[in-house]
Amino acid sequence: MPAWILTGLSDSEFNRLRWRCRRGMRELDAVLMRFADRHYLAAGEAEQAAFRGLLSAPDPEILDLLTGRLRTDDEVLNRVLGMLRDERLP
């Protein structure tokens, strides 16, 4: 049984989330998709909400947050960004 079903997330809901991870930049796609596949389901509700909110931001803003050119005071979002930064490592 897929893990997202065990968390109450339907196949279509998880697939929609993964689709939202597909952006206009290949590296950004890869980082967001890896987070979704590796961490989203195990993340807490607050981290999941922060990740979904991040997906609503334009690509340049996400990239600026990941590179540190743009900062946020949101502690939960900063945790998610830290996990995303770790995904950039080979």
JSON list of C-alpha atoms in Angstrom, two decimals, residues 1-4 6 11-12 16 19 31-32 35-36 38 41 47 49 51 55 60 70-71 77 79:
[
{"chain": "A", "resi": 1, "resn": "MET", "atom": "CA", "xyz": [0.00, 0.00, 0.00]},
{"chain": "A", "resi": 2, "resn": "PRO", "atom": "CA", "xyz": [1.48, 3.40, -0.94]},
{"chain": "A", "resi": 3, "resn": "ALA", "atom": "CA", "xyz": [2.61, 5.52, 2.00]},
{"chain": "A", "resi": 4, "resn": "TRP", "atom": "CA", "xyz": [0.41, 8.48, 1.08]},
{"chain": "A", "resi": 6, "resn": "LEU", "atom": "CA", "xyz": [-1.60, 5.50, 5.06]},
{"chain": "A", "resi": 11, "resn": "ASP", "atom": "CA", "xyz": [-3.38, 9.04, -4.89]},
{"chain": "A", "resi": 12, "resn": "SER", "atom": "CA", "xyz": [-4.79, 12.00, -6.77]},
{"chain": "A", "resi": 16, "resn": "ARG", "atom": "CA", "xyz": [-1.40, 16.90, -7.64]},
{"chain": "A", "resi": 19, "resn": "TRP", "atom": "CA", "xyz": [2.64, 18.02, -10.23]},
{"chain": "A", "resi": 31, "resn": "VAL", "atom": "CA", "xyz": [14.77, 19.58, -5.40]},
{"chain": "A", "resi": 32, "resn": "LEU", "atom": "CA", "xyz": [11.02, 19.99, -4.90]},
{"chain": "A", "resi": 35, "resn": "PHE", "atom": "CA", "xyz": [11.40, 16.61, -1.02]},
{"chain": "A", "resi": 36, "resn": "ALA", "atom": "CA", "xyz": [7.88, 15.53, -1.91]},
{"chain": "A", "resi": 38, "resn": "ARG", "atom": "CA", "xyz": [11.34, 11.59, 0.45]},
{"chain": "A", "resi": 41, "resn": "LEU", "atom": "CA", "xyz": [4.66, 12.28, 4.03]},
{"chain": "A", "resi": 47, "resn": "GLU", "atom": "CA", "xyz": [5.89, 21.52, 7.58]},
{"chain": "A", "resi": 49, "resn": "ALA", "atom": "CA", "xyz": [1.48, 23.30, 5.04]},
{"chain": "A", "resi": 51, "resn": "PHE", "atom": "CA", "xyz": [5.77, 23.30, 1.73]},
{"chain": "A", "resi": 55, "resn": "LEU", "atom": "CA", "xyz": [4.71, 25.86, -3.97]},
{"chain": "A", "resi": 60, "resn": "PRO", "atom": "CA", "xyz": [12.29, 33.30, -8.57]},
{"chain": "A", "resi": 70, "resn": "LEU", "atom": "CA", "xyz": [15.55, 36.25, 0.43]},
{"chain": "A", "resi": 71, "resn": "ARG", "atom": "CA", "xyz": [14.96, 35.52, 4.10]},
{"chain": "A", "resi": 77, "resn": "LEU", "atom": "CA", "xyz": [9.27, 27.52, 6.52]},
{"chain": "A", "resi": 79, "resn": "ARG", "atom": "CA", "xyz": [12.95, 24.20, 8.57]}
]
